[in-house]
mmCIF file of N, CA, C and O in Angstrom:
data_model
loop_
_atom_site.group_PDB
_atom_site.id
_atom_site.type_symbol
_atom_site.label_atom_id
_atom_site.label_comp_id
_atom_site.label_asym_id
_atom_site.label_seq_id
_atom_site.Cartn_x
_atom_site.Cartn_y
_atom_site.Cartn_z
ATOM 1 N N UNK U 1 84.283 99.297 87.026
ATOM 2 C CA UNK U 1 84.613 98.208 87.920
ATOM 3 C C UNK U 1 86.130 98.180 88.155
ATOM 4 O O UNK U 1 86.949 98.280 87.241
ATOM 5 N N UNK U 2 86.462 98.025 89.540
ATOM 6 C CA UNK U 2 87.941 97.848 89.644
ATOM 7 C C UNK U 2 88.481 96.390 89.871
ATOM 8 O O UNK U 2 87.887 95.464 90.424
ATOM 9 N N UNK U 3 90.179 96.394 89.128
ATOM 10 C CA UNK U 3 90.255 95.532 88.958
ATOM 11 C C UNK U 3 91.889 95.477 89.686
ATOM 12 O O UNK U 3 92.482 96.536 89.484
ATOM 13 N N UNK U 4 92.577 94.610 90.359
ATOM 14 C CA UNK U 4 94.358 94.595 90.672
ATOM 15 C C UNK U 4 94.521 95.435 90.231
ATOM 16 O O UNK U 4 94.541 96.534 90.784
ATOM 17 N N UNK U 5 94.734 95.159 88.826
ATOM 18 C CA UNK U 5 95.197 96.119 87.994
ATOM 19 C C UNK U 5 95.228 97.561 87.994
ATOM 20 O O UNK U 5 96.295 98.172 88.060
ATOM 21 N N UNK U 6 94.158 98.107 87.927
ATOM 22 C CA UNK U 6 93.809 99.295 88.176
ATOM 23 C C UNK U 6 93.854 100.342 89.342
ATOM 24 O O UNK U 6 94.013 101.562 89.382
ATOM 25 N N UNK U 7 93.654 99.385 90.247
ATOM 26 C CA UNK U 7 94.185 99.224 91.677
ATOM 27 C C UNK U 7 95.809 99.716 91.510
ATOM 28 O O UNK U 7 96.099 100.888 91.751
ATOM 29 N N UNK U 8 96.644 98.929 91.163
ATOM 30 C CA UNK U 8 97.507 98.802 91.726
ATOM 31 C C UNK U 8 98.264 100.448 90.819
ATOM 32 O O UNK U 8 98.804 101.413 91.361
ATOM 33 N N UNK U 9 97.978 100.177 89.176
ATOM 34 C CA UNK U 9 98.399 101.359 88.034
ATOM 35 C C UNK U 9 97.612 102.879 89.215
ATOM 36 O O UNK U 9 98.048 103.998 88.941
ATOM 37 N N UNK U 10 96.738 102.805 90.186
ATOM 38 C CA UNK U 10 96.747 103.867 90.901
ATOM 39 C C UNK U 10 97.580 104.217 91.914
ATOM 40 O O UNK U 10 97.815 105.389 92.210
ATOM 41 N N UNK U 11 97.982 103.391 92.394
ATOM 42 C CA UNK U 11 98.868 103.241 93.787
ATOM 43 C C UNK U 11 100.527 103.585 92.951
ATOM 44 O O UNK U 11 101.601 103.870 93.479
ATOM 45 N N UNK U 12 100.317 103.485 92.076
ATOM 46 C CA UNK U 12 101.837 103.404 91.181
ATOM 47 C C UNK U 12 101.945 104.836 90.955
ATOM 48 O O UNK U 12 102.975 105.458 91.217
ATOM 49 N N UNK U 13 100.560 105.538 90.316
ATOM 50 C CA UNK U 13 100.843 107.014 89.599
ATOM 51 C C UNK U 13 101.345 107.630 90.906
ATOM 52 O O UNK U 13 102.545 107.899 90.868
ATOM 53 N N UNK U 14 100.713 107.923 92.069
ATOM 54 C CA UNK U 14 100.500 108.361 93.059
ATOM 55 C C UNK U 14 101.796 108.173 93.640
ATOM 56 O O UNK U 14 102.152 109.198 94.220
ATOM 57 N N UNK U 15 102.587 107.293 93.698
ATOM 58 C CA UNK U 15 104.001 107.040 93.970
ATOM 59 C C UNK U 15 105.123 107.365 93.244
ATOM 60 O O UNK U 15 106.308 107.306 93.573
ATOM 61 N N UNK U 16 104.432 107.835 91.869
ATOM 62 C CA UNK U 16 105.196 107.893 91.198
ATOM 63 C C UNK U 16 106.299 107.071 90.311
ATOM 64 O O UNK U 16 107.335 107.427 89.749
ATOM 65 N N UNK U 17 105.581 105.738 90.439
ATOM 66 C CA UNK U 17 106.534 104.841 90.292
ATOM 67 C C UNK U 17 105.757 103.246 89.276
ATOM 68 O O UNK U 17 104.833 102.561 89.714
ATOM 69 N N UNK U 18 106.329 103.064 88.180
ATOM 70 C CA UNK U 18 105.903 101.529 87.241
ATOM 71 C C UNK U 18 104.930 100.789 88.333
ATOM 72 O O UNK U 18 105.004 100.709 89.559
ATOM 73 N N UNK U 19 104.205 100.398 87.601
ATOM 74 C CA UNK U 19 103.679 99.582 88.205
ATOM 75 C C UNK U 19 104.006 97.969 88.647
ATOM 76 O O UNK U 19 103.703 97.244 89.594
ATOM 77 N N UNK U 20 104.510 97.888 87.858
ATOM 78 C CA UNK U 20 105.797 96.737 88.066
ATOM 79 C C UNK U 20 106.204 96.634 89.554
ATOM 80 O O UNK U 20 106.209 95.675 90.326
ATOM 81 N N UNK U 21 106.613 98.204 89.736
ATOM 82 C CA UNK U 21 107.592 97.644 90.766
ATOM 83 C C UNK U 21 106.892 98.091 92.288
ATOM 84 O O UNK U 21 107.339 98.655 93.286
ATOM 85 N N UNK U 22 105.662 97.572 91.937
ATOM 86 C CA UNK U 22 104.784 98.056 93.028
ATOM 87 C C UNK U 22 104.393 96.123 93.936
ATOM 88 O O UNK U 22 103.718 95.350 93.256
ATOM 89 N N UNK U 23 104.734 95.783 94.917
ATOM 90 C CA UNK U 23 104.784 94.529 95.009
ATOM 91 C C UNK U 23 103.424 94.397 96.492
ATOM 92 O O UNK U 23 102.714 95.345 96.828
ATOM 93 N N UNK U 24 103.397 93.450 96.929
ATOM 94 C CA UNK U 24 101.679 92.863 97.618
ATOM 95 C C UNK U 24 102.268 93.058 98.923
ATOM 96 O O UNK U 24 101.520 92.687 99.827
ATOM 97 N N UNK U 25 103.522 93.587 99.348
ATOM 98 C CA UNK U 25 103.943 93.717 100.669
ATOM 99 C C UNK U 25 104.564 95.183 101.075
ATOM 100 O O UNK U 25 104.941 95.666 102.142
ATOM 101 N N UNK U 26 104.505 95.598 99.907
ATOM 102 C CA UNK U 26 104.982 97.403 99.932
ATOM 103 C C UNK U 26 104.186 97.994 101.216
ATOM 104 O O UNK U 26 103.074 97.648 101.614
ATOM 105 N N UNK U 27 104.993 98.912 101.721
ATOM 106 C CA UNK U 27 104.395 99.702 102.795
ATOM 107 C C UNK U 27 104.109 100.887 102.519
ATOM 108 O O UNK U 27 104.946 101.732 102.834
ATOM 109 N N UNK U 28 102.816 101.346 101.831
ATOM 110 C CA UNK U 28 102.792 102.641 101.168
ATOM 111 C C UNK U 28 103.180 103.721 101.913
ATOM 112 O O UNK U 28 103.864 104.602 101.390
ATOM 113 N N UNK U 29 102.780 103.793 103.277
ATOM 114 C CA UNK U 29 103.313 104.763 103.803
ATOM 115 C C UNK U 29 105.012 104.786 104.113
ATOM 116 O O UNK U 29 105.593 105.871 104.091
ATOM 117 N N UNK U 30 105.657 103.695 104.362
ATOM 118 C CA UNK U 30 107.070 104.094 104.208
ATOM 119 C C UNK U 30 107.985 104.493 102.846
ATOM 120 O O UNK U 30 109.149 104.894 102.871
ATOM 121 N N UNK U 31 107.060 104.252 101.528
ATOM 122 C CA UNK U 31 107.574 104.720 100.579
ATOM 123 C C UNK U 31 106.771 106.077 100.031
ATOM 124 O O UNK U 31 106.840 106.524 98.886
ATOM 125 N N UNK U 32 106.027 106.593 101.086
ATOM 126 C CA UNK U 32 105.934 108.007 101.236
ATOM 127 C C UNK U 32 104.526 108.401 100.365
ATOM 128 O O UNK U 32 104.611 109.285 99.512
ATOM 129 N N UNK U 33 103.432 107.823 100.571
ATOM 130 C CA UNK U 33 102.379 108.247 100.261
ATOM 131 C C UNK U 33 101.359 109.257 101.642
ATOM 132 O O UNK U 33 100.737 108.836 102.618
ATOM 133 N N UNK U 34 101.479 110.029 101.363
ATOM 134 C CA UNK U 34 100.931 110.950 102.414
ATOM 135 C C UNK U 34 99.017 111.531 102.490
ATOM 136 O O UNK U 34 98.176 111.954 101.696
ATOM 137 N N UNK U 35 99.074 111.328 103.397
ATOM 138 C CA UNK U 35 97.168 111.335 103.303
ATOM 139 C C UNK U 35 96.658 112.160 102.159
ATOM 140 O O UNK U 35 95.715 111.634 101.567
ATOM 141 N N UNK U 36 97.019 113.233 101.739
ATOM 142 C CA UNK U 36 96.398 113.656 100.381
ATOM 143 C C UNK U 36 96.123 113.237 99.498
ATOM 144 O O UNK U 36 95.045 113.413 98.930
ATOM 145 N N UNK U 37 97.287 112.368 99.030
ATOM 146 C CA UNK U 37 97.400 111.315 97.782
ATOM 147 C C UNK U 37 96.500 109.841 98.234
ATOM 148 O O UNK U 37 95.857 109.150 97.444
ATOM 149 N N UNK U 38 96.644 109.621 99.567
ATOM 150 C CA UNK U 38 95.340 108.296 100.019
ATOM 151 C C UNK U 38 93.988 109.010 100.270
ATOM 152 O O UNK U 38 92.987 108.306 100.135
ATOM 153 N N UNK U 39 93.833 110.182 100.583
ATOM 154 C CA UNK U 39 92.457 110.711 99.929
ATOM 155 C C UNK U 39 92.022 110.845 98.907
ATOM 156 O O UNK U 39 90.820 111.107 98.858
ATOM 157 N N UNK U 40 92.916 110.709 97.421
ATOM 158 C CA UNK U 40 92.473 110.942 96.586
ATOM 159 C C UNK U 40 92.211 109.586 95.787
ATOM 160 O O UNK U 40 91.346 109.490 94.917
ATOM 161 N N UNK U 41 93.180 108.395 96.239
ATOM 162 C CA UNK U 41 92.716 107.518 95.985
ATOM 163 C C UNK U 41 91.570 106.832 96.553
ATOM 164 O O UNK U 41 91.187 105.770 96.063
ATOM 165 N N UNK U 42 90.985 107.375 97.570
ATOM 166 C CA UNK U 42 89.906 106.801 98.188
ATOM 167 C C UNK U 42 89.067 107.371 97.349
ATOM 168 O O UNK U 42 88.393 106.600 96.666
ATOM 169 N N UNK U 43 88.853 108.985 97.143
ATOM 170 C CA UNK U 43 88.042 109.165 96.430
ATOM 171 C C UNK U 43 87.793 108.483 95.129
ATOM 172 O O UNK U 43 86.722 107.881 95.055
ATOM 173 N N UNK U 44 88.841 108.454 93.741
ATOM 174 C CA UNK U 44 88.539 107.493 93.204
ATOM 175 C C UNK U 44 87.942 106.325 92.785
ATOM 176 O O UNK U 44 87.454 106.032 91.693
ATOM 177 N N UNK U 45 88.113 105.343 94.390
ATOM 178 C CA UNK U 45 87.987 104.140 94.198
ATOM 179 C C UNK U 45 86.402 104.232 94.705
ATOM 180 O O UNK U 45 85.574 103.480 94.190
ATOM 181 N N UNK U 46 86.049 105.101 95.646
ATOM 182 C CA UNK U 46 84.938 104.851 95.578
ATOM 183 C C UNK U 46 83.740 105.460 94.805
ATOM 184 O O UNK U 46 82.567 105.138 94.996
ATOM 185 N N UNK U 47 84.205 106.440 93.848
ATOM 186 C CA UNK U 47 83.491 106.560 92.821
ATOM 187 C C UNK U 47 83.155 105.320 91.504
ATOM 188 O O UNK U 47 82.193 105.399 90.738
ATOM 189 N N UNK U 48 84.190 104.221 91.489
ATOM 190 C CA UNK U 48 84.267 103.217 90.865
ATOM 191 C C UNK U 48 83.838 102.287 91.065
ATOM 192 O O UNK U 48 83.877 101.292 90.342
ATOM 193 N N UNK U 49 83.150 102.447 92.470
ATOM 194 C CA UNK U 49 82.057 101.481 92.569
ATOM 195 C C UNK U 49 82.787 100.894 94.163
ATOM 196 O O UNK U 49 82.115 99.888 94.395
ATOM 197 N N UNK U 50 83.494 101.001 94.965
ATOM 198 C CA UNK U 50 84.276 100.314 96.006
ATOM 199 C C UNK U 50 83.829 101.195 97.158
ATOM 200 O O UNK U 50 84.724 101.989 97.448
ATOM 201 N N UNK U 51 82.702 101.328 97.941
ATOM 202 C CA UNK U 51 82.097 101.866 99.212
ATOM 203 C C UNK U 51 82.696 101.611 100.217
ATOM 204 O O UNK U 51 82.658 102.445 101.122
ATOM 205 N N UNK U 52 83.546 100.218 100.421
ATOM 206 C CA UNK U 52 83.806 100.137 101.612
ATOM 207 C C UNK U 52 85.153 100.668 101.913
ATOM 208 O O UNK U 52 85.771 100.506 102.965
ATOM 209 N N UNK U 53 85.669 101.547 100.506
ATOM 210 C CA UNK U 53 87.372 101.971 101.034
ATOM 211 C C UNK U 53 87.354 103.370 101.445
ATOM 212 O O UNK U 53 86.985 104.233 100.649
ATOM 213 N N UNK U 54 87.858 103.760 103.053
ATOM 214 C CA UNK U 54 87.878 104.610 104.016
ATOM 215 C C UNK U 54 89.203 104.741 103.872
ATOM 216 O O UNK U 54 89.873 103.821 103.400
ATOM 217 N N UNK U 55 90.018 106.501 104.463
ATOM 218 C CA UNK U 55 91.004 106.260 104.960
ATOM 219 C C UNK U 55 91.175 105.654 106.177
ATOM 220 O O UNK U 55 92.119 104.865 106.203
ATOM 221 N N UNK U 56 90.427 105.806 107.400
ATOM 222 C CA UNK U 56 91.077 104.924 108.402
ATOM 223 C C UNK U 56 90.969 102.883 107.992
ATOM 224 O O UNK U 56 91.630 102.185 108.761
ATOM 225 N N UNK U 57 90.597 102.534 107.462
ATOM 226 C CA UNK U 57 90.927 101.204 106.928
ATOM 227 C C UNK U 57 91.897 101.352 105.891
ATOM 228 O O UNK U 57 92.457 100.298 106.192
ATOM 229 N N UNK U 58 92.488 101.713 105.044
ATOM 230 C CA UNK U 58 93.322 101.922 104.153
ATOM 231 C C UNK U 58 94.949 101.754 105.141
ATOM 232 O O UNK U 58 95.909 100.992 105.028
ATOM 233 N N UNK U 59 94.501 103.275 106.422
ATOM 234 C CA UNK U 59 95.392 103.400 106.819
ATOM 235 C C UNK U 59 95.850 102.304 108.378
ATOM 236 O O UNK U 59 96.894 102.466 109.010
ATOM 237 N N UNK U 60 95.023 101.483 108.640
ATOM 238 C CA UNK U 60 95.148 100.510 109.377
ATOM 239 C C UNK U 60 96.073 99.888 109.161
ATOM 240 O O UNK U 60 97.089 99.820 109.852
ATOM 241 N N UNK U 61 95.741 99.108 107.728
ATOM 242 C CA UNK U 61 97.121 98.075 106.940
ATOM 243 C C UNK U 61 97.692 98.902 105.991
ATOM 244 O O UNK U 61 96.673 99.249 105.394
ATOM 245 N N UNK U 62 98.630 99.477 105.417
ATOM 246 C CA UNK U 62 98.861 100.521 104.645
ATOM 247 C C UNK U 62 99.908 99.541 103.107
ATOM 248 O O UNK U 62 100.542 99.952 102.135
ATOM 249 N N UNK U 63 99.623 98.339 103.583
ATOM 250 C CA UNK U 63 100.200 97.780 102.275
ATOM 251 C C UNK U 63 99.422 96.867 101.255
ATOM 252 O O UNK U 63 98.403 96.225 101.508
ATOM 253 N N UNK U 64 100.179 96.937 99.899
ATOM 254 C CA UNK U 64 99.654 96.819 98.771
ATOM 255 C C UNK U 64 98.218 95.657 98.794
ATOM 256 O O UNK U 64 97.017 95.619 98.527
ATOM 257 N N UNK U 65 99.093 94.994 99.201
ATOM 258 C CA UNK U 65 97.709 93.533 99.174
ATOM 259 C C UNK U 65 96.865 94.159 99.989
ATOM 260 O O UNK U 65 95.750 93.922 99.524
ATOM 261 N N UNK U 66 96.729 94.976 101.160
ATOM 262 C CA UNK U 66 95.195 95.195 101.851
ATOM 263 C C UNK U 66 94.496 96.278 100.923
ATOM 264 O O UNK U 66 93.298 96.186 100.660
ATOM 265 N N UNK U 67 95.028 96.968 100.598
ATOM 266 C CA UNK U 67 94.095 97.929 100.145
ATOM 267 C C UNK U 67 93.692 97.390 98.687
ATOM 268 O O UNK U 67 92.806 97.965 98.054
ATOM 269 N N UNK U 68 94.551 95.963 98.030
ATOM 270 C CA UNK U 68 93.944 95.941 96.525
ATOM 271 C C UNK U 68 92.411 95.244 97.144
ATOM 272 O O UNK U 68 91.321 95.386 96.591
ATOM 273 N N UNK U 69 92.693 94.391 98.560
ATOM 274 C CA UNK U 69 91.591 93.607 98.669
ATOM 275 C C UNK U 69 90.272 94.660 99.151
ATOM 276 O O UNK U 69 89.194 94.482 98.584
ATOM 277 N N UNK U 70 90.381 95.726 100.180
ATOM 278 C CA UNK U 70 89.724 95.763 100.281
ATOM 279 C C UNK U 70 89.011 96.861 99.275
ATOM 280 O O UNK U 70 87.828 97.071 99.546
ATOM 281 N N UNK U 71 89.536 97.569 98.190
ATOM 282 C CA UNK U 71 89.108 98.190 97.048
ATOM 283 C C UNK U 71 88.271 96.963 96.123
ATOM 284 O O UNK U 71 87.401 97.452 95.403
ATOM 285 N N UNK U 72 88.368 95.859 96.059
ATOM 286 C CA UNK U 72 88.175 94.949 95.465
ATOM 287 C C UNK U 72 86.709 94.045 96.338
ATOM 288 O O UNK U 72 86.061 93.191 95.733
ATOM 289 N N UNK U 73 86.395 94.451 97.830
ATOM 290 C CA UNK U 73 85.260 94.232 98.315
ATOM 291 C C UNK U 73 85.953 92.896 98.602
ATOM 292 O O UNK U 73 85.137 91.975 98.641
ATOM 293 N N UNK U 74 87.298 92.500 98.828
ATOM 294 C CA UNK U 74 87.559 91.260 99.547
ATOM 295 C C UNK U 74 88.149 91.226 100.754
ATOM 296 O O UNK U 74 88.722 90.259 101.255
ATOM 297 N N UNK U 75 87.999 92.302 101.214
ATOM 298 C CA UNK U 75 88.737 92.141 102.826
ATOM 299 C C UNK U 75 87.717 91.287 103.744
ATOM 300 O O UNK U 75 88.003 91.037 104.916
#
C-alpha cells in the first residue's frame, strides 16, 4: 500500500535528492526528472497497488502534490 511517504522517498531517490527537501509545489520536471525515471516510477506505483497512475496524467500536473494524490487514488 502506498503511502506520502513512500510516494514522496520515491520522487526523492529518483531526483536524487532527501526527502525533506522535496516540497507539495516542486515542479518535477523543472528540477529535471525525465520520462525514464517517471516511467519507472509509474511502474512502481502501479505495481503497489495505484492503477490509475499514467504518464500522461503524471505528466499533465508534474508537481509533487498531484502525483502524491493521484498515486494515492485521490485525484
Amino acid at each position: 500500500m502506498l503511502t506520502r511517504e513512500i510516494v514522496i522517498g520515491d520522487i526523492a531517490v529518483a531526483l536524487d535528492q532527501l526527502p525533506e527537501s522535496i516540497g507539495d509545489d516542486l515542479n518535477l520536471l523543472d528540477e529535471g526528472l525525465d520520462s525514464i525515471r517517471i516511467m519507472g516510477l509509474v511502474e512502481r506505483w502501479r505495481s503497489a497497488g495505484a492503477p490509475d497512475v499514467d504518464f500522461p496524467t503524471l505528466a499533465a500536473d508534474p508537481t509533487v502534490a498531484h502525483w502524491v494524490a493521484v498515486a494515492l487514488g485521490e485525484h
